[in-house]
PDB file of C-alpha atoms in Angstrom:
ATOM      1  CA  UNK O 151     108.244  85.882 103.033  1.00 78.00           C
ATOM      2  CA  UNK O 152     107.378  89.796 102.036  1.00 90.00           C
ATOM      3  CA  UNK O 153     109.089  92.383 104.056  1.00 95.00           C
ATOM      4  CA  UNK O 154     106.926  95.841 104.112  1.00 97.00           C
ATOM      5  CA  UNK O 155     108.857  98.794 105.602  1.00 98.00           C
ATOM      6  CA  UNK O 156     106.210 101.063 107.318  1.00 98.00           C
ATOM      7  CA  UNK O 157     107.000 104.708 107.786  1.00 98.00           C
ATOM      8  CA  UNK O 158     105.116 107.053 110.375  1.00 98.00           C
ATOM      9  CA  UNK O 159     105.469 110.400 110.496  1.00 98.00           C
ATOM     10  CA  UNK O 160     102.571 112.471 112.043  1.00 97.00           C
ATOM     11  CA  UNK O 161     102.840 113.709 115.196  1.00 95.00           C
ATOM     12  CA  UNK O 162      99.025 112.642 116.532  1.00 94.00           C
ATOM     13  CA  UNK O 163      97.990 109.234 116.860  1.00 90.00           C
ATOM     14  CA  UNK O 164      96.036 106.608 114.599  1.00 90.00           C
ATOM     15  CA  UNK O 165      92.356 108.561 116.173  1.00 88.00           C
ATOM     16  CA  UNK O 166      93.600 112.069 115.097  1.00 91.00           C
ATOM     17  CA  UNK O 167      95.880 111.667 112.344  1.00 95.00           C
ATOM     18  CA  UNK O 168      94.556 111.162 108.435  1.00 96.00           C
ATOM     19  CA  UNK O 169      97.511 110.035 107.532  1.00 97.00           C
ATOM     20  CA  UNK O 170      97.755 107.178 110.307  1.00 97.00           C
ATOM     21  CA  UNK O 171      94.598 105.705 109.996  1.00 97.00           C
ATOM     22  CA  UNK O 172      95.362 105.647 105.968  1.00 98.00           C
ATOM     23  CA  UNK O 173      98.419 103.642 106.460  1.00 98.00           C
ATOM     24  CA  UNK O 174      96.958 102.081 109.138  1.00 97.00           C
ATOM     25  CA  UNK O 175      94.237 100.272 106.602  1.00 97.00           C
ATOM     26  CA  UNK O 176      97.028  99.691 104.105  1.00 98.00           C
ATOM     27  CA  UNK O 177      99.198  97.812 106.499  1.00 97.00           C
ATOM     28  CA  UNK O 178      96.253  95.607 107.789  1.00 97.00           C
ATOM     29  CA  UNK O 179      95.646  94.549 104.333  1.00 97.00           C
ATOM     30  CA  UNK O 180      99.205  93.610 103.543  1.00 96.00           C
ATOM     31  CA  UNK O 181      98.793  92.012 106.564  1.00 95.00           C
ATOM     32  CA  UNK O 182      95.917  89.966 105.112  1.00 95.00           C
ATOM     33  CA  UNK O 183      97.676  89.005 102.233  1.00 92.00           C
ATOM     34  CA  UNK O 184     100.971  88.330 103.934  1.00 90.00           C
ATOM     35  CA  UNK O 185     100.060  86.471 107.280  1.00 90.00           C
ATOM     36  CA  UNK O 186     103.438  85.163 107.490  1.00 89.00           C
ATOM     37  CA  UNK O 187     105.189  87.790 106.270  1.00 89.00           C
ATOM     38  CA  UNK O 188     107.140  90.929 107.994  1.00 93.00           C
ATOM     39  CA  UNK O 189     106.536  94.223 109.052  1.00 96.00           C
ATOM     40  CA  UNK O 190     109.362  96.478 109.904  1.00 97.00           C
ATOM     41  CA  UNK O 191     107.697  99.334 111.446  1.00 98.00           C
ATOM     42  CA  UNK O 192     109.181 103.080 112.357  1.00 98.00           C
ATOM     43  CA  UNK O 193     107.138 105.494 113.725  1.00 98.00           C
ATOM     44  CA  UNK O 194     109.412 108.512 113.346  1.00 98.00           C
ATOM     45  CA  UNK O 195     107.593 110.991 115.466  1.00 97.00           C
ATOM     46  CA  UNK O 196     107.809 109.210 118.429  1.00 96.00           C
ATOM     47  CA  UNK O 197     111.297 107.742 117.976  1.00 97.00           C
ATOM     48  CA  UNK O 198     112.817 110.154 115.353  1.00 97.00           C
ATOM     49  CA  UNK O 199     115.699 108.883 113.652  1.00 97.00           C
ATOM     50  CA  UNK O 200     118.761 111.346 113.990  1.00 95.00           C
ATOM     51  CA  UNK O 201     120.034 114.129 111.305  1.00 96.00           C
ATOM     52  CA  UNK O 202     122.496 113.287 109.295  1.00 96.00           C
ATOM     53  CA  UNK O 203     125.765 114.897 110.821  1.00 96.00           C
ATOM     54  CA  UNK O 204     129.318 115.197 109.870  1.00 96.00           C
ATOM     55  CA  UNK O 205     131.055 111.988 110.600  1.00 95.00           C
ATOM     56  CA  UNK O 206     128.318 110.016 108.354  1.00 95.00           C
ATOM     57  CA  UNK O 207     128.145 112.134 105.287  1.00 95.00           C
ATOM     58  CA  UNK O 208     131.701 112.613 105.056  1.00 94.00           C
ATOM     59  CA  UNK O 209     132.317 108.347 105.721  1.00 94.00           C
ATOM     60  CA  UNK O 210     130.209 108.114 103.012  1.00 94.00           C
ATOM     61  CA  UNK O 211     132.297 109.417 100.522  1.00 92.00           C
ATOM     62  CA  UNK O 212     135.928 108.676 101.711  1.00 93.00           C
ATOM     63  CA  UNK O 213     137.459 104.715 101.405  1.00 92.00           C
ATOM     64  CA  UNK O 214     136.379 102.831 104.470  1.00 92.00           C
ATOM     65  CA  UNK O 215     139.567 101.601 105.282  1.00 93.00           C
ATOM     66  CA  UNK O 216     140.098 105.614 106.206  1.00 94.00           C
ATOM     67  CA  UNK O 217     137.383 105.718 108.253  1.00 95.00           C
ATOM     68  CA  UNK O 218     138.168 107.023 111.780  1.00 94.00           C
ATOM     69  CA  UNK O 219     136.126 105.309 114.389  1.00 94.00           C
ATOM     70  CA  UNK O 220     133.833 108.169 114.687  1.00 94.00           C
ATOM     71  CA  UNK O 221     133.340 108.126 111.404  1.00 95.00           C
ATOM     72  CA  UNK O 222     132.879 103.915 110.924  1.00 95.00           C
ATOM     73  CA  UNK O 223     130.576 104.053 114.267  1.00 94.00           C
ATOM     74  CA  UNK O 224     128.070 107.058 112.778  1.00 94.00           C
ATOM     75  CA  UNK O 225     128.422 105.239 108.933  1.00 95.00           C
ATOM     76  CA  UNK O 226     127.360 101.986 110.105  1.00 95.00           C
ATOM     77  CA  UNK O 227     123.910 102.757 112.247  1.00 94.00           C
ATOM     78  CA  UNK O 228     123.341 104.807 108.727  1.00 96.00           C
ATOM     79  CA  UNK O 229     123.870 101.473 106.586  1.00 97.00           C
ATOM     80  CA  UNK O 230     121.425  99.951 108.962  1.00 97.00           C
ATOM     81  CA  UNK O 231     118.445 101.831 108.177  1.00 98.00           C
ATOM     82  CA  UNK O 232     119.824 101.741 104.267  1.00 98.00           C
ATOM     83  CA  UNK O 233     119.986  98.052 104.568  1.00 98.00           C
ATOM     84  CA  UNK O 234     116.678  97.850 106.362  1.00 97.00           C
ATOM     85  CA  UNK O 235     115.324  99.770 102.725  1.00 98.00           C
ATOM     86  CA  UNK O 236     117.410  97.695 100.501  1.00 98.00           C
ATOM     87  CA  UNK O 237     115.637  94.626 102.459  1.00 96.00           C
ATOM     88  CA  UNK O 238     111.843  95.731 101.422  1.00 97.00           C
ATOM     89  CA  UNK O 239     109.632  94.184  99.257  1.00 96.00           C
ATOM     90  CA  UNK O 240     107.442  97.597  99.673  1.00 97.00           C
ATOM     91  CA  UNK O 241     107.456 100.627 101.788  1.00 98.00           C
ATOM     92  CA  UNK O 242     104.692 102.417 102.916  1.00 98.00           C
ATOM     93  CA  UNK O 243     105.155 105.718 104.041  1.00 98.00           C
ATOM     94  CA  UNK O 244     102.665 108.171 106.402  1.00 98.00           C
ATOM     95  CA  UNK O 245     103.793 112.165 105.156  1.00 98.00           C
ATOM     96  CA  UNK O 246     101.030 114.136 105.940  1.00 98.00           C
ATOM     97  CA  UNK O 247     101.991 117.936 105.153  1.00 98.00           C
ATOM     98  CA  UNK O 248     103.427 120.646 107.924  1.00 97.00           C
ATOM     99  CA  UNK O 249     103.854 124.037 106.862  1.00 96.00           C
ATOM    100  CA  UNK O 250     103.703 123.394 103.160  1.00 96.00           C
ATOM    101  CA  UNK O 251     106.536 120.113 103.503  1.00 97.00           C
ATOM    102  CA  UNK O 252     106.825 116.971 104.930  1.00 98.00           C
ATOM    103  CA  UNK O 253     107.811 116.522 108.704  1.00 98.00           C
ATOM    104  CA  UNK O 254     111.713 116.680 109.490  1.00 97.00           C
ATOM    105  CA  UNK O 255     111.418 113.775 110.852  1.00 98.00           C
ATOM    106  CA  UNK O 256     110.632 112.371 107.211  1.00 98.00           C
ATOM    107  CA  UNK O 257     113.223 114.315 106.170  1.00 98.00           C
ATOM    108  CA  UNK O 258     116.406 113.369 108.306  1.00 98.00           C
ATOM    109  CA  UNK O 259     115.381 109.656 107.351  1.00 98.00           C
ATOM    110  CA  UNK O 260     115.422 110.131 103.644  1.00 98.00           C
ATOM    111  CA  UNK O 261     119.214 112.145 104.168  1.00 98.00           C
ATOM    112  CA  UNK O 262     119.695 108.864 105.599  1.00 98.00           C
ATOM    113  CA  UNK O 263     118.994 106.753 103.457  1.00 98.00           C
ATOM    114  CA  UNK O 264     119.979 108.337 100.226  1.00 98.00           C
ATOM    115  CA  UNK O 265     123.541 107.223  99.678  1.00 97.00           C
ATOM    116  CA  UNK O 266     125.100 108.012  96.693  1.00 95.00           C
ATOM    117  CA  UNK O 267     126.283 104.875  94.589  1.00 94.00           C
ATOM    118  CA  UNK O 268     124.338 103.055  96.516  1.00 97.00           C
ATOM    119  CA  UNK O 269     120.521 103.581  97.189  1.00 98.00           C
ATOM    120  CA  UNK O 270     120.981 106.643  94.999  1.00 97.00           C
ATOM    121  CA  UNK O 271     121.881 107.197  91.095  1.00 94.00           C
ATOM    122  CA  UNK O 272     121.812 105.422  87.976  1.00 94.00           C
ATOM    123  CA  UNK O 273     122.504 101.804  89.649  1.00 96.00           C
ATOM    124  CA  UNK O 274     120.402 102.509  92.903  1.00 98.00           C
ATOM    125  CA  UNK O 275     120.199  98.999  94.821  1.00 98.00           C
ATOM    126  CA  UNK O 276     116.254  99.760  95.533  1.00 98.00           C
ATOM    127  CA  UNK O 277     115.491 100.491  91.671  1.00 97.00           C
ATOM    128  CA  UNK O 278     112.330  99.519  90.463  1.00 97.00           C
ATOM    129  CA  UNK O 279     111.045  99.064  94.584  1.00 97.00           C
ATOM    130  CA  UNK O 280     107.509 100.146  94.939  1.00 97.00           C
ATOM    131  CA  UNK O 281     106.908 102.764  97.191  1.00 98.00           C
ATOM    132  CA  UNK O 282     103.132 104.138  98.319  1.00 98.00           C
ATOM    133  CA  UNK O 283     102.858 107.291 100.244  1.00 98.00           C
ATOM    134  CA  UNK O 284      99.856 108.839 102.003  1.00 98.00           C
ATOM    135  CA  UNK O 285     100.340 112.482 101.039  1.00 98.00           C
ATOM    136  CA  UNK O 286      97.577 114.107 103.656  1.00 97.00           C
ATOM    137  CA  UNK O 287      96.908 117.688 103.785  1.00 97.00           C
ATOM    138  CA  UNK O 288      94.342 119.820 105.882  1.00 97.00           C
ATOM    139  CA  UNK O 289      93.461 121.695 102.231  1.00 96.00           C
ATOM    140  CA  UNK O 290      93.780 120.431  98.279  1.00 95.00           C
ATOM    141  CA  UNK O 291      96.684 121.745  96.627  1.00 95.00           C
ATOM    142  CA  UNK O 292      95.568 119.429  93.259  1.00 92.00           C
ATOM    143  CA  UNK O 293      95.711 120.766  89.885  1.00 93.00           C
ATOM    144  CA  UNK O 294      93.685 123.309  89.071  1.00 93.00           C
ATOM    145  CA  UNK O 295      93.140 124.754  93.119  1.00 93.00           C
ATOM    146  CA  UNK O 296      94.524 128.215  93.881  1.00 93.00           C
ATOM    147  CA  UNK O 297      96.880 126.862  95.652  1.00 93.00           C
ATOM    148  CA  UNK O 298      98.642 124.734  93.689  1.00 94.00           C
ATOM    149  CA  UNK O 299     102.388 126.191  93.454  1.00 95.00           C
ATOM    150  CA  UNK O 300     102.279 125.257  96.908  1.00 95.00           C
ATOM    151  CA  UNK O 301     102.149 121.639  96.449  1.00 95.00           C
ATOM    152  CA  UNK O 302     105.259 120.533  98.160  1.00 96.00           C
ATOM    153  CA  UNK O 303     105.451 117.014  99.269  1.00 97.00           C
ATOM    154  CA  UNK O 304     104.516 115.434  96.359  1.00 97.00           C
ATOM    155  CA  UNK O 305     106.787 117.072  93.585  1.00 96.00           C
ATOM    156  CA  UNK O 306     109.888 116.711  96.580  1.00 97.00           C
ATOM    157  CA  UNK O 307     108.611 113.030  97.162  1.00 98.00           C
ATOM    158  CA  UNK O 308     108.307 112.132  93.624  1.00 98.00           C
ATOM    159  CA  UNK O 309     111.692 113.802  92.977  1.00 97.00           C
ATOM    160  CA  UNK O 310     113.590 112.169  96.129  1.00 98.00           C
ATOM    161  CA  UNK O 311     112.124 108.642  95.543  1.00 98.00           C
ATOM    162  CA  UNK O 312     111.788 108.192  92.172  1.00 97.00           C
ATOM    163  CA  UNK O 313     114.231 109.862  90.533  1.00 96.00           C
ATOM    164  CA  UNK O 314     117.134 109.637  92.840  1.00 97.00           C
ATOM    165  CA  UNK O 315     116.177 106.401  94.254  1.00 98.00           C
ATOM    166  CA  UNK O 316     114.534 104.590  91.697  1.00 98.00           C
ATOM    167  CA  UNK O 317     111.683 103.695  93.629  1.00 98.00           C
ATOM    168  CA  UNK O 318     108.218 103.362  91.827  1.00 98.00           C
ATOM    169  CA  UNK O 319     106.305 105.995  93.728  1.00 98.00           C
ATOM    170  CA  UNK O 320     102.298 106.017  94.114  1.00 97.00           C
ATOM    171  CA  UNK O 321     100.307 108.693  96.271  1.00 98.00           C
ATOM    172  CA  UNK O 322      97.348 108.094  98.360  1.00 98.00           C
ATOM    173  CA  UNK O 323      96.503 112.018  98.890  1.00 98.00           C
ATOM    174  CA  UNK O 324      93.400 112.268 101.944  1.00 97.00           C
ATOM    175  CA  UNK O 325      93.111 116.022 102.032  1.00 97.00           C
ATOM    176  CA  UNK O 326      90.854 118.559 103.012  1.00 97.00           C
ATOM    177  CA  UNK O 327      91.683 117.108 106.482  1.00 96.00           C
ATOM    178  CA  UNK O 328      90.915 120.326 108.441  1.00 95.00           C
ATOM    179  CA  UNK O 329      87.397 121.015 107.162  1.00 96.00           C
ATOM    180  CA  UNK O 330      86.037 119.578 110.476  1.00 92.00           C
ATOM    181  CA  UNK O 331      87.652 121.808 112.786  1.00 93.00           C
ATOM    182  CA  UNK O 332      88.118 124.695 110.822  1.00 95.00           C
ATOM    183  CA  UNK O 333      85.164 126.693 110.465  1.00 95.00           C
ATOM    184  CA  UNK O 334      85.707 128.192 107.746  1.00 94.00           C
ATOM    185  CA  UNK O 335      85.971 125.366 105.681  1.00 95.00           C
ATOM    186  CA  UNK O 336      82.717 123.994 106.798  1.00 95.00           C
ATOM    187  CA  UNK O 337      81.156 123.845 103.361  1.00 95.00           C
ATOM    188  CA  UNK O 338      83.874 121.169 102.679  1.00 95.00           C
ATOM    189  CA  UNK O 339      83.096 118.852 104.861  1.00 96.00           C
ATOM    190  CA  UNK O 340      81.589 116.016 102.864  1.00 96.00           C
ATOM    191  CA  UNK O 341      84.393 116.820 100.039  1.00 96.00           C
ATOM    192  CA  UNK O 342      86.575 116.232 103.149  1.00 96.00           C
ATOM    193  CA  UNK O 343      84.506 112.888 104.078  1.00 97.00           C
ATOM    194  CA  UNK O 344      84.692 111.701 100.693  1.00 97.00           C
ATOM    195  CA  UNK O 345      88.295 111.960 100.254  1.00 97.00           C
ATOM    196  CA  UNK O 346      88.764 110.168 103.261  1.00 96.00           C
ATOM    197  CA  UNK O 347      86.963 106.988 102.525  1.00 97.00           C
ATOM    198  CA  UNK O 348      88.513 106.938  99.174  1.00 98.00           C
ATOM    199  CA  UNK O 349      91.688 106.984 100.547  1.00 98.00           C
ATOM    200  CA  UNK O 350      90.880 104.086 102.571  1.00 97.00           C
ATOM    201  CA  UNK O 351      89.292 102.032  99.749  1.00 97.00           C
ATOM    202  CA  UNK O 352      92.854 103.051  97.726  1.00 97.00           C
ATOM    203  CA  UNK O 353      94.989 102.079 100.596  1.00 98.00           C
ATOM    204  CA  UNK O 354      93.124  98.230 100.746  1.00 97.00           C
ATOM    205  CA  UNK O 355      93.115  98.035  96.887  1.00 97.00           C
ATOM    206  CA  UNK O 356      96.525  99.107  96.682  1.00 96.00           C
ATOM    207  CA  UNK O 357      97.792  96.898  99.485  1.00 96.00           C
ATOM    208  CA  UNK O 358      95.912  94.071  98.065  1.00 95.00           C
ATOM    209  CA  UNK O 359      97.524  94.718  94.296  1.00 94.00           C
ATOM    210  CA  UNK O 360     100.978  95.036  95.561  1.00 93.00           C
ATOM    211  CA  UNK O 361     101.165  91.937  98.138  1.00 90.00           C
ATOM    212  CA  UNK O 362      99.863  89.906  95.354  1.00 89.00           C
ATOM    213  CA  UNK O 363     102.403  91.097  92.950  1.00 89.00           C
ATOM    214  CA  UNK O 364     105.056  90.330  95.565  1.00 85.00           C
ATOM    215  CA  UNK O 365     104.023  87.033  95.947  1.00 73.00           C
ATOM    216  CA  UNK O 366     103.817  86.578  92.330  1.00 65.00           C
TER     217      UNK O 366
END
């Protein structure tokens, strides 16, 4: 049966959070598609994996028959959320953007989980794995905006994921996400709507597409 590793990262719930509900429809879908199938879900606000520390970046580049037990206790609750990746059929991952970057809680699972010689480099074991993120944002950093060179989770995303991990990346990208509260963006609002429900068409069509290629 599929496995589909789902990644949350916003800090408000499904109601408030563009990102959520996003994810939310893709993971319903899947769920469609894959009645039988599994769901390994980590919502990393409200239990945030913890920072990579000493002990397991050092174990992960010394023979483990030299491990201390510090070091094999910290390196192996590090291989479980690798494994847990390796183990995917597809991950889905919420990464709405905070100050211009994803959440740290994002980011202490990705130092995680990249493991050089492993998960990471020219033989990664999750090469190839397809990997959809929903990349909201309360403006629009796309092409073209003025604020473009301040597009941030994307290009890191992209670079993380698909070029050190392998991983085939696609982005669902709601944005405009603070029109609604923000006066000043008022005029935006239906640009705001419309991205919205496009994201959510994306998310079912993309679900749909990539449960039926897993099956395949």
């Amino acid at each position: 049966m599929a496995t589909l590793l789902h990644l949350d990262s916003s800090l408000f719930p499904t109601a408030a959070s563009a990102s959520r509900s996003v994810t939310d429809a893709f993971r319903r879908t899947w769920e469609e598609q894959h009645p039988q199938g599994t769901v390994i879900y980590r919502d990393l606000s409200a239990a945030p994996v913890p920072h990579l520390e000493v002990l397991a970046a050092s174990a992960a580049f010394a023979d483990p028959a030299t491990h201390t037990p510090e070091q094999a206790a910290a390196f192996a609750e590090r291989l479980k959320l690798v494994e847990e990746l390796e183990q995917a059929d597809a991950v889905l991952i919420g990464a709405p953007m905070y100050n211009l970057s994803i959440p740290s809680t994002l980011k202490a699972w990705l130092d995680q989980v990249i493991l050089m010689g492993r998960t990471a480099g020219p033989d990664s074991s999750v090469k190839g794995l397809p990997v959809t993120v929903v990349a909201s944002r309360g403006g629009s950093y796309a092409p073209g905006t003025p604020r473009e060179g301040f597009e941030y989770v994307q290009n890191y995303l992209e670079a993380v994921l698909g070029e050190l991990l392998g991983a085939e990346v696609h982005f669902i990208v709601p944005e405009l996400t603070m029109a609604a509260s923000n006066p000043a963006m008022a005029d935006l609002i239906p640009l705001a709507e419309a991205s919205r429900e496009q994201a959510l068409v994306s998310a079912a069509e993309k679900a749909k597409l990539l449960a039926a290629r897993v099956a395949a």
